[in-house]
Tab-separated table of C-alpha atoms in Angstrom:
chain	number	residue	atom	x	y	z
J	1	MET	CA	0.000	0.000	0.000
J	2	THR	CA	1.555	3.336	-1.031
J	3	THR	CA	0.522	6.847	-0.081
J	4	ALA	CA	1.725	10.101	1.395
J	5	PRO	CA	0.530	12.127	4.379
J	6	THR	CA	-1.744	14.566	2.572
J	7	ALA	CA	-4.771	14.485	4.867
J	8	SER	CA	-5.625	13.557	8.432
J	9	VAL	CA	-8.522	12.688	10.665
J	10	THR	CA	-8.753	14.053	14.180
J	11	SER	CA	-9.758	11.405	16.690
J	12	SER	CA	-13.094	12.251	18.265
J	13	GLY	CA	-16.128	10.558	19.690
J	14	PRO	CA	-15.445	6.886	20.501
J	15	ALA	CA	-11.657	7.173	20.056
J	16	GLU	CA	-11.461	10.123	22.393
J	17	TYR	CA	-13.625	8.352	24.951
J	18	TRP	CA	-11.483	5.202	24.741
J	19	HIS	CA	-8.341	7.261	25.433
J	20	GLU	CA	-10.114	8.932	28.343
J	21	LEU	CA	-10.826	5.522	29.869
J	22	LEU	CA	-7.413	4.074	29.055
J	23	LYS	CA	-5.232	6.488	31.029
J	24	PRO	CA	-6.680	5.736	34.506
J	25	ALA	CA	-7.026	2.056	33.588
J	26	LEU	CA	-3.270	1.842	32.941
J	27	LEU	CA	-2.591	3.369	36.359
J	28	ARG	CA	-4.811	0.752	38.008
J	29	LEU	CA	-3.656	-2.125	35.773
J	30	PRO	CA	-0.073	-1.443	34.605
J	31	SER	CA	0.194	-5.065	33.411
J	32	MET	CA	-2.466	-4.502	30.719
J	33	PRO	CA	0.042	-4.110	27.805
J	34	LEU	CA	1.993	-7.211	28.808
J	35	ASN	CA	-1.203	-9.211	29.251
J	36	LEU	CA	-2.349	-8.151	25.779
J	37	PHE	CA	0.932	-9.386	24.277
J	38	LYS	CA	0.635	-12.677	26.172
J	39	SER	CA	-2.925	-13.148	24.887
J	40	MET	CA	-1.810	-12.564	21.301
J	41	ARG	CA	1.071	-15.019	21.520
J	42	LYS	CA	-1.170	-17.639	23.116
J	43	ALA	CA	-3.643	-17.175	20.234
J	44	ASN	CA	-0.898	-17.438	17.564
J	45	LEU	CA	-1.359	-13.791	16.613
J	46	THR	CA	2.199	-13.509	15.392
J	47	PHE	CA	3.850	-12.631	12.101
J	48	GLY	CA	7.169	-14.379	12.342
J	49	ASP	CA	8.396	-13.365	15.812
J	50	ARG	CA	6.326	-10.173	16.118
J	51	VAL	CA	2.881	-9.826	17.644
J	52	HIS	CA	0.346	-8.359	15.290
J	53	CYS	CA	-0.887	-5.522	17.434
J	54	PRO	CA	1.401	-3.257	19.490
J	55	PHE	CA	-1.497	-0.828	19.926
J	56	LEU	CA	-4.006	-0.419	22.748
J	57	ARG	CA	-7.014	0.805	20.817
J	58	PRO	CA	-9.194	-0.628	18.061
J	59	PHE	CA	-10.194	1.255	14.935
J	60	PHE	CA	-13.747	2.574	15.217
J	61	LEU	CA	-16.039	2.670	12.215
J	62	SER	CA	-19.384	4.453	12.066
J	63	PRO	CA	-22.431	2.727	10.551
J	64	GLU	CA	-22.532	5.448	7.887
J	65	ASP	CA	-18.907	4.832	6.885
J	66	GLU	CA	-19.488	1.092	6.838
J	67	ASP	CA	-22.376	1.572	4.404
J	68	ARG	CA	-20.253	3.858	2.225
J	69	VAL	CA	-17.388	1.371	2.084
J	70	ARG	CA	-19.713	-1.553	1.453
J	71	THR	CA	-21.407	0.057	-1.544
J	72	VAL	CA	-18.195	1.036	-3.294
J	73	ALA	CA	-16.142	-2.059	-2.441
J	74	GLU	CA	-18.821	-4.468	-3.596
J	75	THR	CA	-19.142	-2.555	-6.860
J	76	ILE	CA	-15.392	-2.775	-7.499
J	77	ALA	CA	-15.362	-6.508	-6.715
J	78	GLU	CA	-18.170	-7.043	-9.212
J	79	LEU	CA	-16.248	-5.072	-11.816
J	80	GLY	CA	-13.310	-7.371	-11.170
J	81	GLU	CA	-15.435	-10.407	-11.986
J	82	ARG	CA	-16.801	-8.690	-15.086
J	83	VAL	CA	-13.406	-7.800	-16.503
J	84	VAL	CA	-12.233	-11.393	-15.961
J	85	THR	CA	-15.060	-12.676	-18.142
J	86	SER	CA	-14.548	-9.915	-20.702
J	87	ALA	CA	-10.764	-10.278	-20.846
J	88	LEU	CA	-10.922	-14.022	-21.475
J	89	GLY	CA	-12.921	-13.275	-24.609
J	90	ASP	CA	-11.177	-10.053	-25.695
J	91	GLU	CA	-7.491	-10.229	-26.565
J	92	HIS	CA	-7.011	-6.438	-26.547
J	93	LEU	CA	-8.433	-6.190	-23.032
J	94	PHE	CA	-6.502	-9.223	-21.789
J	95	ARG	CA	-3.179	-7.734	-22.916
J	96	GLN	CA	-3.771	-4.683	-20.729
J	97	PHE	CA	-3.178	-6.851	-17.636
J	98	HIS	CA	0.345	-7.817	-18.758
J	99	LEU	CA	0.275	-11.346	-17.390
J	100	ARG	CA	3.313	-13.547	-17.953
J	101	PRO	CA	2.861	-16.474	-20.395
J	102	GLU	CA	2.536	-19.134	-17.680
J	103	GLU	CA	0.120	-16.954	-15.706
J	104	GLU	CA	-1.957	-16.589	-18.852
J	105	ARG	CA	-1.949	-20.356	-19.382
J	106	LEU	CA	-3.187	-20.911	-15.845
J	107	ALA	CA	-5.817	-18.163	-16.139
J	108	ARG	CA	-7.158	-19.652	-19.366
J	109	MET	CA	-7.592	-23.159	-17.945
J	110	ALA	CA	-11.257	-24.060	-18.190
J	111	THR	CA	-12.869	-24.179	-14.759
J	112	GLY	CA	-16.532	-23.740	-15.540
J	113	TYR	CA	-17.585	-22.692	-12.051
J	114	GLY	CA	-18.078	-19.771	-9.755
J	115	ARG	CA	-16.228	-16.563	-9.175
J	116	ALA	CA	-12.593	-15.902	-9.942
J	117	SER	CA	-12.124	-14.428	-6.454
J	118	THR	CA	-13.980	-16.283	-3.737
J	119	ALA	CA	-12.034	-14.242	-1.166
J	120	SER	CA	-10.548	-10.829	-1.924
J	121	ARG	CA	-9.575	-7.601	-0.204
J	122	LEU	CA	-9.438	-3.941	-1.184
J	123	ASP	CA	-6.870	-1.635	0.403
J	124	ALA	CA	-8.434	1.739	1.134
J	125	PHE	CA	-8.133	5.088	2.868
J	126	LEU	CA	-11.339	6.288	4.456
J	127	LEU	CA	-11.782	9.999	5.170
J	128	PRO	CA	-14.854	12.023	6.128
J	129	ASP	CA	-15.120	13.466	2.618
J	130	SER	CA	-13.421	10.796	0.497
J	131	LEU	CA	-12.842	7.089	0.054
J	132	LYS	CA	-9.943	5.929	-2.120
J	133	PHE	CA	-8.871	2.392	-2.947
J	134	ALA	CA	-5.202	1.892	-3.818
J	135	GLU	CA	-4.982	-1.837	-4.591
J	136	TYR	CA	-7.131	-4.933	-5.055
J	137	ASN	CA	-5.885	-8.203	-3.625
J	138	GLY	CA	-7.981	-10.540	-5.730
J	139	GLU	CA	-5.827	-13.605	-5.195
J	140	SER	CA	-5.061	-14.770	-1.689
J	141	PRO	CA	-5.598	-12.108	0.987
J	142	ALA	CA	-4.212	-12.934	4.400
J	143	GLY	CA	-5.331	-11.852	7.829
J	144	ALA	CA	-9.017	-12.760	8.211
J	145	GLY	CA	-8.310	-15.297	10.956
J	146	TYR	CA	-6.005	-12.869	12.701
J	147	ALA	CA	-8.509	-10.002	12.520
J	148	GLU	CA	-11.332	-12.047	14.022
J	149	THR	CA	-9.170	-13.427	16.832
J	150	LEU	CA	-7.725	-10.013	17.611
J	151	ALA	CA	-11.222	-8.560	17.964
J	152	GLU	CA	-12.093	-11.311	20.446
J	153	ILE	CA	-8.987	-10.531	22.530
J	154	PHE	CA	-9.762	-6.804	22.556
J	155	ARG	CA	-13.290	-7.494	23.776
J	156	GLU	CA	-11.695	-8.937	26.924
J	157	LEU	CA	-9.731	-5.773	27.751
J	158	PRO	CA	-10.680	-4.353	31.168
J	159	ILE	CA	-11.969	-1.048	29.806
J	160	VAL	CA	-14.412	-2.523	27.278
J	161	ALA	CA	-17.238	-3.034	29.764
J	162	THR	CA	-17.191	0.665	30.629
J	163	PHE	CA	-16.774	1.721	26.994
J	164	ALA	CA	-19.726	-0.472	25.989
J	165	GLN	CA	-22.008	1.401	28.388
J	166	ARG	CA	-21.827	4.334	25.983
J	167	TYR	CA	-21.124	2.626	22.628
J	168	ASP	CA	-22.464	-0.507	20.987
J	169	MET	CA	-19.521	-2.480	19.539
J	170	HIS	CA	-20.054	-4.763	16.538
J	171	SER	CA	-17.325	-7.141	15.326
J	172	TYR	CA	-17.267	-9.384	12.263
J	173	PRO	CA	-17.514	-13.219	12.091
J	174	LEU	CA	-14.918	-13.508	9.345
J	175	SER	CA	-14.091	-17.201	9.610
J	176	ALA	CA	-17.750	-18.248	9.388
J	177	LYS	CA	-18.333	-15.993	6.382
J	178	LEU	CA	-15.134	-17.254	4.726
J	179	LEU	CA	-16.167	-20.868	5.273
J	180	ASP	CA	-19.603	-20.143	3.795
J	181	ALA	CA	-17.947	-18.617	0.732
J	182	LEU	CA	-15.595	-21.570	0.276
J	183	VAL	CA	-18.399	-24.118	0.594
J	184	MET	CA	-20.522	-22.162	-1.890
J	185	ALA	CA	-17.605	-22.227	-4.343
J	186	TYR	CA	-17.488	-25.999	-3.846
J	187	ILE	CA	-21.217	-26.274	-4.553
J	188	ASP	CA	-20.843	-24.106	-7.668
J	189	TRP	CA	-18.101	-26.487	-8.797
J	190	GLY	CA	-20.528	-29.386	-8.486
J	191	GLY	CA	-19.481	-30.764	-5.132
J	192	THR	CA	-22.066	-32.807	-3.247
J	193	SER	CA	-20.439	-33.680	0.081
J	194	LYS	CA	-22.182	-32.050	3.029
J	195	GLN	CA	-18.839	-31.907	4.831
J	196	PRO	CA	-16.199	-31.408	2.123
J	197	GLN	CA	-12.621	-32.062	3.162
J	198	ILE	CA	-10.809	-28.723	2.969
J	199	ALA	CA	-7.065	-28.323	2.535
J	200	ILE	CA	-5.510	-24.934	3.274
J	201	VAL	CA	-2.457	-25.014	1.001
J	202	ASP	CA	0.681	-22.895	1.280
J	203	TRP	CA	4.377	-23.310	1.993
J	204	ASP	CA	5.158	-24.450	5.515
J	205	SER	CA	7.761	-21.648	5.799
J	206	VAL	CA	5.403	-18.691	5.347
J	207	PRO	CA	5.040	-16.363	8.364
J	208	THR	CA	1.239	-16.565	8.091
J	209	TRP	CA	1.182	-20.317	8.854
J	210	SER	CA	-0.229	-19.552	12.300
J	211	GLU	CA	-3.303	-18.046	10.637
J	212	PHE	CA	-3.946	-21.291	8.767
J	213	GLU	CA	-3.969	-23.106	12.103
J	214	ILE	CA	-6.456	-20.574	13.470
J	215	LEU	CA	-8.756	-21.086	10.473
J	216	GLN	CA	-8.353	-24.867	10.639
J	217	GLN	CA	-9.538	-24.893	14.251
J	218	ARG	CA	-12.465	-22.611	13.522
J	219	PHE	CA	-13.601	-24.471	10.382
J	220	GLU	CA	-13.492	-27.784	12.254
J	221	ARG	CA	-15.487	-26.330	15.150
J	222	MET	CA	-18.120	-25.447	12.532
J	223	GLY	CA	-18.195	-29.075	11.387
J	224	VAL	CA	-16.026	-29.007	8.258
J	225	PRO	CA	-12.892	-31.226	8.280
J	226	THR	CA	-9.817	-29.142	7.468
J	227	LEU	CA	-6.129	-29.842	7.122
J	228	VAL	CA	-3.174	-27.573	6.427
J	229	ALA	CA	-0.691	-28.756	3.810
J	230	ASP	CA	2.409	-27.644	1.980
J	231	PRO	CA	2.031	-27.983	-1.842
J	232	ARG	CA	4.810	-30.594	-1.729
J	233	GLU	CA	2.607	-32.782	0.475
J	234	LEU	CA	-0.122	-33.022	-2.168
J	235	GLU	CA	-0.504	-36.152	-4.289
J	236	PHE	CA	-2.569	-36.574	-7.470
J	237	ASP	CA	-3.195	-40.013	-8.982
J	238	GLY	CA	-5.089	-38.795	-12.026
J	239	LYS	CA	-8.457	-38.845	-10.297
J	240	THR	CA	-8.025	-37.757	-6.688
J	241	LEU	CA	-5.993	-35.072	-4.944
J	242	SER	CA	-4.912	-36.093	-1.468
J	243	ALA	CA	-2.743	-34.985	1.438
J	244	HIS	CA	-1.907	-36.623	4.758
J	245	GLY	CA	-3.734	-39.725	3.496
J	246	LYS	CA	-7.031	-37.866	3.023
J	247	LYS	CA	-8.943	-37.188	-0.198
J	248	ILE	CA	-9.321	-33.430	-0.723
J	249	ASP	CA	-12.589	-31.984	-2.007
J	250	LEU	CA	-11.816	-28.279	-1.693
J	251	VAL	CA	-8.502	-26.420	-1.772
J	252	TYR	CA	-8.429	-23.065	-0.017
J	253	ARG	CA	-5.461	-21.858	-2.042
J	254	ARG	CA	-3.149	-19.558	-0.179
J	255	VAL	CA	-0.037	-20.464	-2.180
J	256	LEU	CA	0.472	-17.611	-4.624
J	257	ILE	CA	0.326	-18.011	-8.376
J	258	ASN	CA	3.765	-16.358	-8.495
J	259	ASP	CA	5.099	-19.297	-6.480
J	260	ILE	CA	3.194	-21.844	-8.550
J	261	VAL	CA	4.876	-20.412	-11.648
J	262	ALA	CA	8.301	-20.237	-9.960
J	263	LYS	CA	8.132	-23.799	-8.547
J	264	PRO	CA	6.258	-25.871	-11.144
J	265	ALA	CA	7.539	-29.257	-9.969
J	266	GLU	CA	6.559	-28.667	-6.349
J	267	CYS	CA	3.096	-27.446	-7.361
J	268	ALA	CA	2.466	-29.966	-10.145
J	269	PRO	CA	-0.065	-32.098	-8.205
J	270	LEU	CA	-2.206	-29.042	-7.460
J	271	VAL	CA	-2.076	-27.733	-11.033
J	272	LYS	CA	-2.750	-31.160	-12.562
J	273	ALA	CA	-5.729	-31.767	-10.273
J	274	TYR	CA	-7.075	-28.302	-11.112
J	275	ALA	CA	-6.621	-28.867	-14.860
J	276	ALA	CA	-8.417	-32.229	-14.593
J	277	ASN	CA	-11.256	-30.580	-12.637
J	278	ALA	CA	-10.674	-33.203	-9.956
J	279	VAL	CA	-10.874	-30.728	-7.074
J	280	CYS	CA	-12.454	-27.366	-6.349
J	281	VAL	CA	-9.807	-24.645	-5.971
J	282	ALA	CA	-10.683	-21.280	-4.453
J	283	ASN	CA	-9.499	-18.779	-5.450
J	284	ASN	CA	-9.145	-20.261	-8.908
J	285	PHE	CA	-6.331	-19.233	-11.236
J	286	ARG	CA	-8.442	-16.667	-13.126
J	287	CYS	CA	-8.227	-14.407	-10.081
J	288	LYS	CA	-4.766	-13.318	-11.250
J	289	ILE	CA	-6.409	-11.088	-13.868
J	290	PRO	CA	-7.979	-8.507	-11.488
J	291	HIS	CA	-5.325	-9.103	-8.830
J	292	VAL	CA	-2.471	-7.373	-10.677
J	293	LYS	CA	-2.231	-3.642	-10.050
J	294	ALA	CA	-2.756	-2.989	-13.764
J	295	PHE	CA	-6.427	-3.742	-12.971
J	296	PHE	CA	-6.798	-0.156	-11.787
J	297	ALA	CA	-5.268	1.042	-15.068
J	298	VAL	CA	-7.954	-0.935	-16.881
J	299	LEU	CA	-10.663	0.624	-14.704
J	300	THR	CA	-9.453	4.222	-15.107
J	301	ASP	CA	-8.505	4.147	-18.801
J	302	GLU	CA	-11.189	5.816	-20.909
J	303	GLN	CA	-10.713	3.286	-23.709
J	304	ASN	CA	-12.457	0.708	-21.492
J	305	GLY	CA	-15.374	2.932	-20.541
J	306	GLY	CA	-17.829	0.835	-22.553
J	307	LEU	CA	-17.424	-1.999	-20.043
J	308	PHE	CA	-19.075	0.043	-17.318
J	309	SER	CA	-22.360	1.860	-16.776
J	310	HIS	CA	-22.493	5.593	-16.160
J	311	SER	CA	-22.919	5.077	-12.405
J	312	GLU	CA	-20.020	2.605	-12.325
J	313	ARG	CA	-17.772	5.039	-14.186
J	314	GLU	CA	-18.654	7.660	-11.591
J	315	ILE	CA	-17.712	5.293	-8.754
J	316	ILE	CA	-14.404	4.606	-10.514
J	317	ARG	CA	-13.769	8.324	-10.959
J	318	GLN	CA	-14.464	9.101	-7.314
J	319	HIS	CA	-12.810	6.145	-5.618
J	320	ILE	CA	-10.076	4.636	-7.838
J	321	PRO	CA	-6.865	6.650	-8.317
J	322	TRP	CA	-5.857	7.422	-11.885
J	323	THR	CA	-3.478	4.601	-12.863
J	324	ARG	CA	-1.501	3.693	-15.999
J	325	VAL	CA	0.970	1.009	-17.049
J	326	VAL	CA	4.347	2.709	-17.538
J	327	ALA	CA	5.154	2.902	-21.258
J	328	ASP	CA	6.237	5.391	-23.907
J	329	VAL	CA	2.698	6.247	-25.033
J	330	LYS	CA	0.160	9.028	-25.125
J	331	THR	CA	-2.783	8.624	-22.810
J	332	ALA	CA	-5.648	10.532	-21.240
J	333	HIS	CA	-5.365	12.226	-17.871
J	334	TYR	CA	-8.854	13.366	-16.853
J	335	GLY	CA	-9.748	14.212	-20.439
J	336	GLU	CA	-6.413	15.791	-21.392
J	337	THR	CA	-4.057	13.893	-23.714
J	338	VAL	CA	-0.553	13.672	-22.243
J	339	ASP	CA	2.762	12.097	-23.164
J	340	LEU	CA	2.903	9.577	-20.326
J	341	LEU	CA	6.660	9.529	-19.680
J	342	ALA	CA	6.948	13.299	-19.764
J	343	PHE	CA	3.936	13.537	-17.473
J	344	ILE	CA	5.457	11.080	-14.987
J	345	ARG	CA	8.714	13.045	-14.885
J	346	ARG	CA	6.943	16.380	-14.507
J	347	GLU	CA	4.443	15.304	-11.844
J	348	ARG	CA	6.794	13.415	-9.511
J	349	GLN	CA	5.357	15.026	-6.369
J	350	ASN	CA	1.913	13.622	-7.126
J	351	LEU	CA	2.769	10.093	-8.304
J	352	VAL	CA	3.941	6.678	-7.144
J	353	LEU	CA	5.671	3.953	-9.173
J	354	LYS	CA	5.277	0.277	-8.313
J	355	PRO	CA	5.466	-3.139	-9.964
J	356	SER	CA	2.110	-4.400	-11.143
J	357	ASP	CA	2.622	-7.740	-9.433
J	358	GLU	CA	4.585	-7.551	-6.184
J	359	TYR	CA	3.784	-7.800	-2.480
J	360	GLY	CA	4.698	-6.053	0.745
J	361	GLY	CA	5.757	-2.734	-0.782
J	362	SER	CA	8.513	-4.340	-2.888
J	363	GLY	CA	9.848	-1.975	-5.558
J	364	VAL	CA	7.610	0.934	-4.576
J	365	THR	CA	8.911	4.477	-5.179
J	366	LEU	CA	6.991	7.415	-3.697
J	367	GLY	CA	7.626	10.435	-5.895
J	368	TRP	CA	7.174	12.954	-3.078
J	369	GLU	CA	9.900	11.204	-1.056
J	370	THR	CA	12.326	10.887	-4.007
J	371	ASP	CA	14.693	13.325	-5.695
J	372	GLU	CA	14.662	13.875	-9.455
J	373	ALA	CA	17.631	11.608	-10.209
J	374	ALA	CA	16.237	8.692	-8.221
J	375	TRP	CA	12.812	9.200	-9.806
J	376	ASP	CA	14.311	9.104	-13.311
J	377	ALA	CA	16.164	5.923	-12.366
J	378	ALA	CA	12.901	4.359	-11.171
J	379	ILE	CA	11.206	5.251	-14.450
J	380	GLU	CA	14.042	3.647	-16.423
J	381	LYS	CA	13.847	0.547	-14.244
J	382	ALA	CA	10.126	0.316	-14.925
J	383	LEU	CA	10.647	0.641	-18.678
J	384	ALA	CA	13.493	-1.892	-18.733
J	385	ALA	CA	11.719	-4.582	-16.712
J	386	ALA	CA	12.238	-7.852	-18.567
J	387	SER	CA	9.193	-9.506	-17.026
J	388	GLY	CA	6.005	-7.925	-15.766
J	389	ALA	CA	4.685	-4.389	-16.041
J	390	TRP	CA	5.006	-1.402	-13.715
J	391	ILE	CA	2.294	1.095	-12.973
J	392	VAL	CA	2.195	4.760	-12.139
J	393	GLN	CA	-0.589	5.921	-9.851
J	394	GLU	CA	-1.703	9.283	-8.581
J	395	ARG	CA	-1.075	10.225	-4.979
J	396	ILE	CA	-4.155	9.809	-2.802
J	397	PRO	CA	-5.147	11.334	0.549
J	398	ILE	CA	-4.538	9.194	3.591
J	399	ARG	CA	-6.015	8.892	7.051
J	400	ARG	CA	-3.992	9.457	10.202
J	401	GLU	CA	-5.104	8.974	13.803
J	402	VAL	CA	-3.433	8.937	17.197
J	403	PHE	CA	-3.128	5.478	18.750
J	404	PRO	CA	-1.649	4.326	22.066
J	405	TYR	CA	1.490	2.350	21.128
J	406	ILE	CA	3.135	-0.280	23.351
J	407	THR	CA	6.922	0.000	23.394
J	408	ASP	CA	9.366	-2.868	23.874
J	409	GLU	CA	9.553	-1.823	27.539
J	410	MET	CA	5.742	-2.237	27.833
J	411	GLN	CA	5.256	1.510	28.174
J	412	VAL	CA	2.395	3.228	26.348
J	413	HIS	CA	3.131	6.237	24.151
J	414	TYR	CA	0.713	8.013	21.840
J	415	ARG	CA	1.690	8.023	18.162
J	416	ASP	CA	0.245	9.568	15.032
J	417	MET	CA	-0.308	6.646	12.645
J	418	LEU	CA	-1.345	6.123	9.052
J	419	VAL	CA	-4.549	4.030	8.914
J	420	ASP	CA	-4.966	1.567	6.037
J	421	PHE	CA	-8.524	0.254	6.068
J	422	ALA	CA	-9.098	-2.848	3.930
J	423	PRO	CA	-12.501	-4.528	3.534
J	424	TYR	CA	-12.587	-8.294	3.033
J	425	LEU	CA	-15.000	-9.475	0.356
J	426	PHE	CA	-16.216	-13.053	0.325
J	427	ARG	CA	-18.114	-13.886	-2.877
J	428	GLY	CA	-18.208	-10.174	-3.558
J	429	LYS	CA	-19.802	-9.147	-0.240
J	430	VAL	CA	-18.051	-7.091	2.444
J	431	CYS	CA	-17.751	-9.297	5.532
J	432	GLY	CA	-15.211	-7.490	7.696
J	433	PHE	CA	-12.010	-5.495	7.692
J	434	LEU	CA	-8.244	-5.625	8.019
J	435	THR	CA	-6.979	-2.430	9.623
J	436	ARG	CA	-3.234	-1.733	9.544
J	437	LEU	CA	-1.288	1.109	11.093
J	438	SER	CA	2.068	2.505	10.039
J	439	ALA	CA	4.221	5.536	10.754
J	440	THR	CA	5.424	5.542	7.111
J	441	GLY	CA	3.879	5.644	3.645
J	442	LEU	CA	3.962	1.855	3.347
J	443	ALA	CA	1.089	0.384	5.333
J	444	ASN	CA	1.473	-3.368	5.417
J	445	VAL	CA	2.539	-5.969	7.931
J	446	THR	CA	5.520	-7.133	5.853
J	447	SER	CA	6.972	-3.606	5.841
J	448	GLY	CA	6.755	-3.344	9.626
J	449	GLY	CA	3.233	-2.071	10.125
J	450	GLY	CA	0.894	-3.250	12.854
J	451	GLN	CA	-2.702	-4.424	12.908
J	452	VAL	CA	-5.680	-3.432	15.058
J	453	PRO	CA	-9.200	-4.861	15.126
J	454	ALA	CA	-12.040	-2.874	13.587
J	455	PHE	CA	-15.367	-2.406	15.361
J	456	ARG	CA	-18.463	-0.687	14.081
J	457	VAL	CA	-19.625	1.546	16.905
J	458	SER	CA	-22.734	3.585	17.509
J	459	GLU	CA	-23.625	5.616	20.554
J	460	ARG	CA	-26.261	4.040	22.743
J	461	LEU	CA	-29.538	5.918	23.025
J	462	LYS	CA	-30.019	7.488	26.426
J	463	THR	CA	-33.295	6.571	28.048
J	464	ALA	CA	-35.198	9.281	29.847
J	465	THR	CA	-35.386	9.007	33.634
J	466	PRO	CA	-39.030	8.672	34.796
J	467	SER	CA	-40.232	11.721	36.717
């Protein structure tokens, strides 16, 4: 996620009240920060060696903002599904996504069922007068299990009972909604088992492995058998995909398509079973099409306007930053024809460069934090890339709030943080949120950011005292 500090939100209402309660609570219960860390480690809320949340306040969302996010995010997810269908039948449109040959081969494999993205996530910045989405993770978004568990831990904090006397707090049952979405994908595929065997598949070395264990436990508590497997543990005999001696009905694919392409031998059983339609795979390989960052270039390029209705084009204009694939071409910038490379060089302070298909802030250059020479070098790197496209995207306003931060010494300091607010969409419906905080322009866990739970809050109605 890439932005610059161009706007801020002053904490008020529920955030202010939480801080008001927190200060005396810390005097009474100085062990509260340490106990929070212990609870997170016990619940496997770790990313590598770090706990997910070094903050002592949730993010608070109003019902009105939730409705605003829901409407726009669900529209964008539907547009993602539409462009997948259109691109598979339109070579000119397909080429605008700049997929590598093996990614294209995987995306074009006939599946004949369901959505490309069973689970997806949009990365957004929510302000009182604007809502901007910077990226769409249409492939394999992490964090739903963490977010749900973190919300449960925060509900046990000593100050919540007092806070809840003034504010109703609503959290989000992400694992149940995710399981529903996966099972519906299985039914769309033609599956008939009432309790399909799920395999959560990713490398056993990934730092998010603890989340798979969280989801496994929750899915099994809801009655659906679930195992966690490395792609190298999968076996395919031509008819059945199996792991740990069990036949797999449904793969919840967390291993990235980038890795499948990079390690074809290790992933061959999964790909062969998928190609033979011997197992349901969610997300399926078509999800790579809207997942790449060039998707936003497709949405904002006027040449593709015929794909969208007038109201959809207005949503794109208001909520998707102007984006283009870096190339020596002329293009439109809000109705004005510009030479793209000259425009990128001239407008450095208002632009960001990033690879169309990378994770965790890799390769990102923020123009407003870069001098002219380094910016020119980044442009040349983008043009010279042997594999994969780069995009340029306009700078967007961000949200900042003050949060109580727990230091390594278990002291609490108040810090001004960037707030990246990312709705999860399961089968195209908003089901909850990943909220990440950072002191820098890169708001993601892999670049050192932290996570907090999100609660929808509304002030309780005061009842009149009888006379």
